[in-house]
Amino acid sequence: MVEVRSVSKSFGPVHAVADVSLTLRPGEVTGLLGPNGAGKTTLIRMITGLMTPDRGAVSLFGHDSLINSGPARRILGFLPESAPSYPEMTVTEYLTYRSRLFPAPAGGRAAAVEHAIKACWLTEMRRRAIGKLSKGYRQRVGLAAALVHDPRVLVLDEPTTGLDPSQIRAMRDLIRSLAKGTTADRVVLLSSHILPEVEQTCDRVVIMAGGRIRADGTLAGLVAAHAAGAPFVVSVREAAGVGAFARDLAAIPGVLRVQPAAHDERQATFEVIPAGAAHDLREPIFALAVRHGVTLRELSRRSATLEQVFVSVVESAAARTEREAA
Amino acid sequence: MSAALAIARRELASFFRIPLGWIVTALFLFLSAIAFFQHSLEPGRAATLQEFFTMWWSLLSVIAPAISMRLLAEETRAGTIEPLMSSPASEVAIAAGKYLGAVAFLVLCLAPTLVFPGVLLSLSRPDVGPIIAGYLGMILLGMAYLAVGLLFSALTSSQTLAFLGTILTLILLERGATEAAAYLPEPWDSVASALSMGVRLADFAKGLIDTRHIVFFLGVSAWFVLMAALVLRIRRWR
């Protein structure tokens, strides 16, 4: 597993990463999210050994990534943003070169290169110069280069940047399959700005803001935790008693406020905002509708999305930072 | 070691896949041919390559920076330094691999010029000693210059800055040491003289292969390569 223990990194007065601790487990795809300047890239650079933290330590399956970092780097595969490579080399040449930077794998380098080419669907492009490939293929070459030595830790920085929708879907499936390695499960850390991609690819989501981890959990867990304030949607058939029904909705214990969402000659829709997480208002709303004799057409709770979770976490982090600054 | 060799192989191959490599090679051979025909093949002149080597030692201060400027600067600019630095290759292996690739390229550029001593040998009976010493001096000087260039290439992501920085440093090192040797009082004049590459090359031109000179050039080269490795290491600390 990957253990990040209380790492901090400052650039002058700016605390890029402040006392971050994180454990990444094999077989799990973790998505690292955050707005620009959140500290994601700095954290990734420290995990990959490209940057030394001011404080704290990072270990990859027990190997320190900074002191005597050779063993840690042997089990690390890293795809930097924009998948840099050498445009004059062919795909096979580049992957062979990359494999030579690592100890020879059990099955031999040629077999490892072949496996990486097949895993990333590069067979048809293997003899092409990388500079002549499309952005999508270059991204796959970068991923194949990160995979060629069968690493136990895979760090992918914006792996789907510049890909078209079908390529994104293929890349997503590939990344999910990579968590299950050929010999042992892998740790996969994926940094991305594309929330639906993280939503559909990752088992776990870590949200950073202001250099700190602000949320960490499974997607379902985070959504549930942030669904507390999600509104109930109530649609009723338009009739004489609807006005009184709407007034009494606001009087139900646990309702913060009621706001009209849509209204036409046949139907009126309201959003009922609960005062807290514990308030399941569906039964009192139903009872109220029965009492007023109005016909319910819809009664549901709007589920939170990762985007809402993200916005909520980032906004509350910004508000906290402002309070601290004041 | 295997990582350094892999990097050196890639570097050497890349020189022949980019225009810069072919331009440097063509320039190298073109100027070599002119120098040879002007200074060595003239009827009535001594059958020697001394002036050919003298001219080359001056030209190396431009050719070597042109070869070395892209070594690490281009990796930094293109971002390929990140996957390289996150691989198990140490900073020394990366610097040494880049350096060895550049030295191999320089030696390959020199190889076709062996036709010139071949022509001399077929037309007359030149002294072979100064020719062998001259080539050795050229390779050793090239190695030292490439090592200086590698350090500058590690310091910046701009090939132009690396090129200019190397040329300026080489001029300062060479001219500075030579001028200082002429003007400084004892014992500092000997120290400056010992640091001057030109003084040592004069011995090679005479056909004198002095082990101290070889150790000097190799030592200077190793020092600059290690400094380049240190620059890479410091990047992790920033």
Coordinates of C-alpha atoms in Angstrom, one line a residue:
Chain A
M1 CA 0.0 0.0 0.0
V2 CA 1.0 3.6 -0.3
E3 CA 1.3 5.6 2.9
V4 CA 1.5 9.3 3.0
R5 CA 2.3 10.4 6.5
S6 CA 1.8 14.0 7.6
V7 CA 3.5 15.5 4.5
S8 CA 3.8 19.3 4.1
K9 CA 5.3 21.4 1.4
S10 CA 5.5 25.2 1.1
F11 CA 6.7 27.4 -1.6
G12 CA 7.7 30.6 0.1
P13 CA 4.7 31.8 2.0
V14 CA 2.3 29.5 0.2
H15 CA 1.5 26.2 1.9
A16 CA 0.9 24.0 -1.1
V17 CA 0.3 20.9 1.0
A18 CA -0.3 21.1 4.7
D19 CA -0.1 18.0 6.9
V20 CA -1.7 15.5 4.6
S21 CA -2.0 11.9 5.5
L22 CA -3.4 9.3 3.2
T23 CA -3.3 5.5 2.8
L24 CA -4.0 4.0 -0.6
R25 CA -4.8 0.3 -0.8
P26 CA -4.1 -2.3 -3.5
G27 CA -7.1 -3.2 -5.7
E28 CA -8.6 0.3 -5.2
V29 CA -8.8 3.1 -7.7
T30 CA -8.6 6.4 -5.9
G31 CA -9.6 9.6 -7.5
L32 CA -7.8 12.8 -6.4
L33 CA -9.9 15.9 -6.9
G34 CA -9.5 19.5 -6.2
P35 CA -9.7 23.0 -7.7
N36 CA -6.6 24.5 -9.3
G37 CA -4.0 25.3 -6.6
A38 CA -5.5 22.7 -4.2
G39 CA -2.1 20.9 -3.9
K40 CA -2.9 17.8 -6.0
T41 CA 0.1 18.1 -8.3
T42 CA 2.4 18.8 -5.4
L43 CA 1.1 15.7 -3.5
I44 CA 1.5 13.6 -6.7
R45 CA 5.0 14.9 -7.1
M46 CA 5.9 13.9 -3.6
I47 CA 4.3 10.4 -3.9
T48 CA 6.3 9.8 -7.1
G49 CA 9.5 11.0 -5.5
L50 CA 9.9 14.0 -7.8
M51 CA 9.7 16.4 -4.9
T52 CA 10.8 16.2 -1.3
P53 CA 8.3 17.2 1.4
D54 CA 9.4 19.8 4.0
R55 CA 7.9 17.5 6.6
G56 CA 6.5 14.0 6.7
A57 CA 7.2 10.8 4.7
V58 CA 5.8 8.7 1.8
S59 CA 6.3 5.0 1.5
L60 CA 5.3 2.6 -1.3
F61 CA 4.8 -0.9 0.0
G62 CA 7.2 -0.2 2.8
H63 CA 9.9 1.5 0.6
D64 CA 10.6 5.1 1.4
S65 CA 10.0 7.2 -1.8
L66 CA 12.6 9.8 -0.8
I67 CA 15.5 8.2 1.1
N68 CA 17.1 5.3 -0.9
S69 CA 14.2 5.7 -3.2
G70 CA 15.4 3.1 -5.8
P71 CA 13.2 0.2 -4.5
A72 CA 10.2 2.5 -4.3
R73 CA 10.7 3.8 -7.9
R74 CA 11.0 0.2 -9.1
I75 CA 7.4 -0.5 -8.2
L76 CA 6.1 2.8 -9.4
G77 CA 4.5 3.6 -12.7
F78 CA 3.8 7.3 -13.4
L79 CA 1.8 8.9 -16.2
P80 CA 2.4 12.7 -16.0
E81 CA -0.2 15.1 -17.4
S82 CA 0.0 15.3 -21.2
A83 CA 1.9 12.0 -21.4
P84 CA 5.3 13.3 -22.4
S85 CA 7.4 11.0 -24.6
Y86 CA 9.9 11.2 -27.4
P87 CA 8.2 12.0 -30.8
E88 CA 11.1 10.6 -32.9
M89 CA 10.8 7.1 -31.4
T90 CA 8.4 4.4 -32.5
V91 CA 6.0 3.0 -29.9
T92 CA 8.0 -0.3 -29.5
E93 CA 11.3 1.5 -29.3
Y94 CA 10.0 3.8 -26.6
L95 CA 8.5 1.0 -24.5
T96 CA 11.7 -1.1 -24.9
Y97 CA 13.7 1.9 -23.7
R98 CA 11.4 2.4 -20.7
S99 CA 11.6 -1.2 -19.8
R100 CA 15.4 -1.0 -19.8
L101 CA 15.2 1.6 -17.1
F102 CA 13.8 -1.0 -14.7
P103 CA 15.1 -4.4 -13.6
A104 CA 14.3 -7.1 -16.2
P105 CA 10.9 -8.7 -15.5
A106 CA 10.6 -12.4 -15.0
G107 CA 9.2 -13.1 -18.5
G108 CA 11.8 -10.9 -20.2
R109 CA 11.6 -7.4 -21.6
A110 CA 10.2 -8.3 -25.0
A111 CA 7.3 -10.0 -23.4
A112 CA 6.7 -7.1 -21.0
V113 CA 6.7 -4.7 -24.0
E114 CA 4.3 -6.9 -25.9
H115 CA 2.0 -7.1 -22.9
A116 CA 1.9 -3.3 -22.5
I117 CA 1.2 -2.8 -26.2
K118 CA -1.7 -5.2 -26.1
A119 CA -3.1 -3.9 -22.8
C120 CA -3.2 -0.4 -24.2
W121 CA -4.5 -1.4 -27.7
L122 CA -1.4 -0.2 -29.5
T123 CA -0.7 -3.2 -31.7
E124 CA -1.5 -1.5 -34.9
M125 CA 0.6 1.6 -34.0
R126 CA 3.6 -0.2 -32.6
R127 CA 5.9 0.8 -35.5
R128 CA 4.6 4.3 -35.9
A129 CA 6.7 7.3 -34.6
I130 CA 5.0 8.7 -31.5
G131 CA 5.1 12.2 -32.9
K132 CA 2.8 11.1 -35.7
L133 CA 0.2 9.6 -33.4
S134 CA -3.1 11.2 -32.4
K135 CA -3.4 12.7 -28.9
G136 CA -5.4 9.6 -27.8
Y137 CA -2.8 7.2 -28.9
R138 CA 0.0 9.3 -27.4
Q139 CA -1.9 9.1 -24.1
R140 CA -2.1 5.3 -24.4
V141 CA 1.6 5.2 -25.1
G142 CA 2.2 7.1 -21.9
L143 CA 0.0 4.7 -20.0
A144 CA 1.8 1.7 -21.6
A145 CA 5.2 3.2 -20.6
A146 CA 3.9 3.5 -17.0
L147 CA 2.8 -0.1 -17.1
V148 CA 5.6 -1.8 -19.0
H149 CA 7.4 -2.9 -15.8
D150 CA 4.2 -4.2 -14.2
P151 CA 4.3 -1.7 -11.3
R152 CA 2.4 -2.2 -8.0
V153 CA 1.7 1.5 -7.7
L154 CA 0.2 3.4 -10.7
V155 CA -0.1 7.2 -10.5
L156 CA -2.1 8.8 -13.4
D157 CA -2.2 12.6 -13.7
E158 CA -5.1 13.6 -15.9
P159 CA -5.1 10.4 -18.0
T160 CA -8.0 11.3 -20.2
T161 CA -7.0 14.9 -21.1
G162 CA -7.6 15.4 -24.8
L163 CA -9.4 12.1 -25.5
D164 CA -12.7 11.9 -27.3
P165 CA -15.7 10.3 -25.6
S166 CA -15.2 6.8 -26.9
Q167 CA -11.5 7.0 -26.0
I168 CA -12.4 8.2 -22.5
R169 CA -14.7 5.2 -22.1
A170 CA -12.0 2.8 -23.3
M171 CA -9.4 4.5 -21.0
R172 CA -11.8 4.3 -18.1
D173 CA -12.3 0.5 -18.6
L174 CA -8.6 0.1 -18.9
I175 CA -7.8 2.0 -15.7
R176 CA -10.5 0.0 -13.8
S177 CA -8.9 -3.3 -15.0
L178 CA -5.4 -2.1 -14.0
A179 CA -6.3 -2.1 -10.3
K180 CA -6.2 -5.9 -10.7
G181 CA -2.6 -6.5 -11.6
T182 CA -1.2 -9.6 -13.4
T183 CA 0.5 -10.9 -10.2
A184 CA -0.9 -8.8 -7.4
D185 CA -3.5 -6.0 -7.0
R186 CA -2.2 -2.5 -7.8
V187 CA -2.7 0.8 -6.0
V188 CA -4.1 3.2 -8.6
L189 CA -4.2 6.9 -7.9
L190 CA -5.9 9.1 -10.5
S191 CA -5.9 12.8 -10.6
S192 CA -8.5 14.5 -12.7
H193 CA -10.6 17.6 -13.3
I194 CA -13.3 15.6 -15.0
L195 CA -15.8 14.7 -12.3
P196 CA -17.9 12.1 -14.3
E197 CA -14.7 10.3 -15.1
V198 CA -13.8 10.0 -11.4
E199 CA -17.4 9.1 -10.6
Q200 CA -17.3 6.2 -13.1
T201 CA -13.8 5.0 -12.6
C202 CA -12.9 5.3 -8.9
D203 CA -13.8 3.3 -5.8
R204 CA -12.7 6.1 -3.5
V205 CA -12.6 9.8 -3.8
V206 CA -10.2 12.2 -2.1
I207 CA -11.0 15.9 -2.4
M208 CA -8.2 18.5 -1.7
A209 CA -8.6 22.2 -1.2
G210 CA -6.2 24.7 0.2
G211 CA -3.4 22.1 0.5
R212 CA -5.5 19.8 2.8
I213 CA -7.7 16.8 2.4
R214 CA -11.3 18.0 2.9
A215 CA -13.2 14.8 2.0
D216 CA -12.2 11.2 1.7
G217 CA -14.4 8.2 1.3
T218 CA -16.2 6.0 -1.2
L219 CA -18.3 7.8 -3.7
A220 CA -21.5 6.4 -2.2
G221 CA -20.4 7.5 1.3
L222 CA -19.5 11.0 0.3
V223 CA -22.7 11.4 -1.6
A224 CA -24.8 10.1 1.3
A225 CA -22.9 12.4 3.7
H226 CA -23.6 15.4 1.5
A227 CA -27.1 14.4 0.7
A228 CA -28.3 15.8 4.1
G229 CA -29.3 19.1 2.6
A230 CA -30.7 17.7 -0.6
P231 CA -34.2 18.9 -1.2
F232 CA -37.4 16.8 -1.5
V233 CA -39.2 17.3 -4.8
V234 CA -43.0 17.5 -4.4
S235 CA -45.3 17.6 -7.5
V236 CA -49.0 17.9 -7.1
R237 CA -51.9 18.2 -9.6
E238 CA -53.1 21.8 -9.9
A239 CA -56.3 22.2 -7.9
A240 CA -58.0 24.6 -5.4
G241 CA -56.2 23.4 -2.3
V242 CA -52.7 23.6 -3.6
G243 CA -52.0 27.1 -2.1
A244 CA -52.9 26.0 1.4
F245 CA -50.9 22.8 0.9
A246 CA -47.8 24.8 0.0
R247 CA -48.3 27.0 3.1
D248 CA -48.6 24.0 5.4
L249 CA -45.6 22.3 3.8
A250 CA -43.4 25.0 5.4
A251 CA -45.0 24.3 8.8
I252 CA -43.9 20.6 8.9
P253 CA -41.4 20.1 11.6
G254 CA -37.9 19.7 10.1
V255 CA -38.6 21.8 7.0
L256 CA -36.2 24.7 6.6
R257 CA -38.0 26.3 3.7
V258 CA -40.2 25.6 0.6
Q259 CA -39.5 27.0 -2.8
P260 CA -41.6 26.7 -5.9
A261 CA -39.8 25.0 -8.7
A262 CA -42.3 24.9 -11.6
H263 CA -45.9 25.8 -12.1
D264 CA -48.4 25.4 -14.9
E265 CA -52.1 24.9 -15.3
R266 CA -51.9 21.2 -14.7
Q267 CA -49.1 20.7 -12.1
A268 CA -47.2 22.6 -9.3
T269 CA -43.8 21.5 -8.2
F270 CA -42.0 22.5 -4.9
E271 CA -38.6 21.9 -3.5
V272 CA -38.7 21.3 0.2
I273 CA -35.4 22.0 1.9
P274 CA -34.9 20.0 5.1
A275 CA -33.4 21.6 8.2
G276 CA -30.9 18.7 8.8
A277 CA -29.7 15.3 7.8
A278 CA -32.1 13.4 10.1
H279 CA -35.2 14.7 8.6
D280 CA -36.9 12.3 6.2
L281 CA -39.9 14.3 5.3
R282 CA -41.6 12.0 2.8
E283 CA -44.2 10.6 5.2
P284 CA -45.3 13.9 6.7
I285 CA -45.5 15.4 3.2
F286 CA -47.6 12.4 2.1
A287 CA -49.9 12.8 5.2
L288 CA -50.3 16.5 4.5
A289 CA -51.3 15.8 0.9
V290 CA -53.9 13.4 2.0
R291 CA -55.2 15.9 4.6
H292 CA -55.5 18.6 1.9
G293 CA -57.0 16.2 -0.6
V294 CA -54.3 17.1 -3.3
T295 CA -53.1 14.5 -5.8
L296 CA -49.4 13.7 -5.4
R297 CA -47.7 13.1 -8.7
E298 CA -44.1 12.9 -7.5
L299 CA -42.5 12.7 -4.0
S300 CA -38.7 12.1 -4.1
R301 CA -35.5 13.2 -2.7
R302 CA -33.0 14.7 -5.1
S303 CA -29.8 12.7 -4.9
A304 CA -26.5 14.5 -4.5
T305 CA -23.9 14.2 -7.3
L306 CA -20.2 14.2 -7.0
E307 CA -20.3 17.6 -8.5
Q308 CA -22.5 18.9 -5.7
V309 CA -20.2 17.1 -3.2
F310 CA -17.2 18.7 -4.8
V311 CA -18.7 22.2 -4.8
S312 CA -19.9 21.9 -1.3
V313 CA -16.5 20.7 0.0
V314 CA -14.5 23.3 -1.9
E315 CA -16.9 26.1 -0.9
S316 CA -16.8 25.2 2.8
A317 CA -13.0 24.9 2.7
A318 CA -12.8 28.3 1.2
A319 CA -15.2 29.7 3.8
R320 CA -13.1 28.1 6.6
T321 CA -9.9 29.6 5.1
E322 CA -11.5 33.0 5.0
R323 CA -12.6 32.7 8.7
E324 CA -9.1 31.6 9.7
A325 CA -7.6 34.5 7.8
A326 CA -10.0 36.9 9.5
Chain B
M1 CA 24.6 1.0 -15.0
S2 CA 22.1 -0.7 -17.4
A3 CA 19.9 2.4 -17.0
A4 CA 22.8 4.7 -17.9
L5 CA 23.5 2.6 -21.0
A6 CA 19.8 2.6 -22.0
I7 CA 19.8 6.4 -21.7
A8 CA 23.0 6.6 -23.7
R9 CA 21.7 4.4 -26.5
R10 CA 18.5 6.4 -26.7
E11 CA 20.4 9.7 -26.7
L12 CA 22.8 8.5 -29.4
A13 CA 20.0 7.2 -31.6
S14 CA 18.0 10.4 -31.2
F15 CA 20.9 12.5 -32.5
F16 CA 20.5 10.8 -35.9
R17 CA 16.7 11.3 -35.9
I18 CA 16.7 15.0 -35.5
P19 CA 17.9 17.7 -37.9
L20 CA 20.4 19.0 -35.3
G21 CA 22.3 15.8 -35.4
W22 CA 22.7 15.8 -39.1
I23 CA 23.5 19.5 -39.3
V24 CA 26.3 19.1 -36.7
T25 CA 27.6 16.0 -38.5
A26 CA 27.6 17.7 -41.9
L27 CA 29.2 20.9 -40.5
F28 CA 31.8 18.8 -38.8
L29 CA 32.8 16.9 -41.9
F30 CA 32.6 20.0 -44.2
L31 CA 34.9 22.1 -42.0
S32 CA 37.2 19.1 -41.5
A33 CA 37.6 18.6 -45.2
I34 CA 38.3 22.4 -45.8
A35 CA 40.9 22.3 -42.9
F36 CA 42.5 19.2 -44.3
F37 CA 42.8 20.4 -47.9
Q38 CA 43.9 23.9 -46.9
H39 CA 46.5 23.0 -44.2
S40 CA 47.6 19.4 -44.8
L41 CA 47.3 18.6 -48.4
E42 CA 49.2 21.6 -49.8
P43 CA 52.2 20.6 -51.9
G44 CA 55.5 21.4 -50.2
R45 CA 54.0 21.4 -46.7
A46 CA 54.9 18.9 -44.0
A47 CA 52.7 15.8 -43.9
T48 CA 51.0 16.6 -40.6
L49 CA 47.5 17.2 -39.2
Q50 CA 48.7 19.7 -36.6
E51 CA 46.9 22.7 -38.0
F52 CA 43.8 20.5 -38.7
F53 CA 43.7 19.6 -35.0
T54 CA 44.5 23.2 -33.9
M55 CA 41.5 24.5 -35.9
W56 CA 39.3 21.7 -34.5
W57 CA 40.2 22.4 -30.9
S58 CA 38.8 26.0 -31.4
L59 CA 35.8 24.8 -33.3
L60 CA 34.9 22.3 -30.5
S61 CA 34.0 25.2 -28.3
V62 CA 31.1 25.8 -30.6
I63 CA 30.3 22.2 -31.8
A64 CA 30.3 20.7 -28.3
P65 CA 27.8 23.2 -26.9
A66 CA 25.6 22.6 -29.9
I67 CA 25.6 18.9 -29.2
S68 CA 25.1 19.2 -25.4
M69 CA 22.5 22.0 -25.3
R70 CA 19.6 19.7 -25.7
L71 CA 20.7 16.8 -23.5
L72 CA 18.7 17.7 -20.3
A73 CA 17.2 21.1 -21.3
E74 CA 15.0 19.4 -23.9
E75 CA 13.9 16.7 -21.4
T76 CA 12.8 19.5 -19.0
R77 CA 11.0 21.5 -21.7
A78 CA 9.1 18.5 -23.1
G79 CA 8.3 17.1 -19.6
T80 CA 10.0 13.7 -20.3
I81 CA 12.3 14.4 -17.4
E82 CA 9.4 13.5 -15.0
P83 CA 8.9 9.8 -16.1
L84 CA 12.7 9.6 -16.3
M85 CA 13.2 11.0 -12.7
S86 CA 10.5 8.8 -11.3
S87 CA 12.2 5.6 -12.8
P88 CA 14.8 3.8 -10.8
A89 CA 17.6 5.5 -12.8
S90 CA 19.6 7.6 -10.3
E91 CA 20.6 11.2 -11.0
V92 CA 24.1 10.0 -11.7
A93 CA 22.9 7.3 -14.1
I94 CA 20.7 9.9 -16.0
A95 CA 23.6 12.5 -16.2
A96 CA 26.1 9.8 -17.2
G97 CA 23.8 8.2 -19.7
K98 CA 23.1 11.5 -21.4
Y99 CA 26.8 12.4 -21.4
L100 CA 27.9 9.0 -22.8
G101 CA 25.4 9.3 -25.6
A102 CA 26.8 12.8 -26.5
V103 CA 30.4 11.6 -26.3
A104 CA 29.5 8.6 -28.6
F105 CA 27.9 11.0 -31.1
L106 CA 31.1 13.2 -31.1
V107 CA 33.3 10.1 -31.6
L108 CA 31.0 9.0 -34.5
C109 CA 31.3 12.4 -36.0
L110 CA 35.1 12.2 -35.8
A111 CA 35.3 8.7 -37.3
P112 CA 34.8 9.7 -40.9
T113 CA 37.7 12.2 -40.6
L114 CA 40.1 9.2 -40.2
V115 CA 40.0 9.2 -44.0
F116 CA 42.3 12.3 -43.9
P117 CA 45.2 10.6 -42.1
G118 CA 44.6 7.7 -44.5
V119 CA 45.1 10.0 -47.5
L120 CA 48.3 11.4 -45.9
L121 CA 49.6 7.9 -45.3
S122 CA 49.0 7.0 -48.9
L123 CA 50.8 10.1 -50.2
S124 CA 53.7 10.4 -47.8
R125 CA 55.1 9.1 -44.6
P126 CA 53.8 11.3 -41.8
D127 CA 54.7 10.8 -38.2
V128 CA 51.8 8.7 -36.8
G129 CA 52.4 9.6 -33.1
P130 CA 51.1 13.2 -33.3
I131 CA 48.1 12.1 -35.3
I132 CA 47.1 9.5 -32.7
A133 CA 47.8 12.1 -29.9
G134 CA 45.9 14.7 -31.8
Y135 CA 42.8 12.5 -32.1
L136 CA 43.1 11.6 -28.4
G137 CA 43.4 15.3 -27.5
M138 CA 40.4 16.1 -29.6
I139 CA 38.3 13.4 -27.9
L140 CA 39.4 14.4 -24.4
L141 CA 38.8 18.1 -25.1
G142 CA 35.4 17.2 -26.6
M143 CA 34.6 15.2 -23.5
A144 CA 35.4 18.0 -21.2
Y145 CA 33.4 20.5 -23.2
L146 CA 30.4 18.2 -23.4
A147 CA 30.5 17.8 -19.7
V148 CA 30.4 21.6 -19.2
G149 CA 27.5 21.7 -21.7
L150 CA 25.7 18.9 -19.8
L151 CA 25.8 21.0 -16.6
F152 CA 24.3 24.0 -18.4
S153 CA 21.7 21.9 -20.0
A154 CA 20.7 20.6 -16.6
L155 CA 20.4 24.2 -15.3
T156 CA 17.8 25.4 -17.8
S157 CA 14.9 24.3 -20.0
S158 CA 16.1 26.6 -22.8
Q159 CA 18.5 25.1 -25.3
T160 CA 19.6 28.6 -26.4
L161 CA 20.5 29.5 -22.9
A162 CA 22.4 26.3 -22.4
F163 CA 24.3 26.8 -25.6
L164 CA 25.3 30.4 -24.8
G165 CA 26.0 29.6 -21.2
T166 CA 28.4 26.8 -22.2
I167 CA 30.2 28.9 -24.8
L168 CA 30.7 31.8 -22.4
T169 CA 32.0 29.4 -19.7
L170 CA 34.3 27.6 -22.1
I171 CA 35.7 31.0 -23.2
L172 CA 36.1 32.2 -19.6
L173 CA 37.7 28.9 -18.5
E174 CA 40.1 28.8 -21.4
R175 CA 41.0 32.4 -21.9
G176 CA 40.9 33.1 -18.2
A177 CA 43.3 30.4 -17.4
T178 CA 45.7 31.2 -20.3
E179 CA 45.7 35.0 -19.5
A180 CA 46.0 34.5 -15.8
A181 CA 49.0 32.2 -16.4
A182 CA 50.7 35.0 -18.3
Y183 CA 50.1 37.8 -15.8
L184 CA 49.9 36.2 -12.3
P185 CA 53.0 36.0 -10.1
E186 CA 54.4 32.7 -8.9
P187 CA 53.1 30.3 -7.8
W188 CA 49.6 31.3 -9.1
D189 CA 50.8 31.4 -12.7
S190 CA 51.6 27.6 -12.4
V191 CA 48.1 27.0 -10.9
A192 CA 46.5 28.9 -13.8
S193 CA 48.7 27.1 -16.3
A194 CA 47.7 23.8 -14.8
L195 CA 44.0 24.6 -15.3
S196 CA 44.5 25.7 -18.9
M197 CA 43.3 23.1 -21.4
G198 CA 45.2 24.9 -24.2
V199 CA 48.6 24.3 -22.5
R200 CA 47.8 20.6 -22.3
L201 CA 46.6 20.4 -25.8
A202 CA 49.9 21.8 -27.0
D203 CA 51.6 18.6 -25.7
F204 CA 49.1 16.4 -27.6
A205 CA 49.8 18.4 -30.8
K206 CA 53.5 17.6 -30.4
G207 CA 52.6 13.9 -30.2
L208 CA 53.1 13.7 -26.4
I209 CA 50.6 11.6 -24.6
D210 CA 51.0 12.5 -20.9
T211 CA 49.0 10.5 -18.4
R212 CA 48.6 13.6 -16.2
H213 CA 46.8 15.4 -19.1
I214 CA 44.5 12.4 -19.6
V215 CA 43.6 12.3 -15.9
F216 CA 43.0 16.1 -16.0
F217 CA 40.6 15.9 -18.8
L218 CA 38.8 12.9 -17.4
G219 CA 38.7 14.5 -14.0
V220 CA 37.2 17.7 -15.4
S221 CA 34.6 15.7 -17.3
A222 CA 33.7 13.6 -14.3
W223 CA 33.4 16.7 -12.1
F224 CA 31.0 18.5 -14.4
V225 CA 28.9 15.3 -15.0
L226 CA 28.6 14.9 -11.2
M227 CA 27.6 18.6 -10.9
A228 CA 24.9 18.0 -13.5
A229 CA 23.7 15.0 -11.4
L230 CA 23.7 17.2 -8.3
V231 CA 21.5 19.8 -10.1
L232 CA 19.0 17.0 -10.9
R233 CA 19.1 15.9 -7.3
I234 CA 18.5 19.5 -6.1
R235 CA 15.4 19.7 -8.3
R236 CA 13.8 17.1 -6.0
W237 CA 14.5 19.3 -3.0
R238 CA 13.0 22.4 -4.4

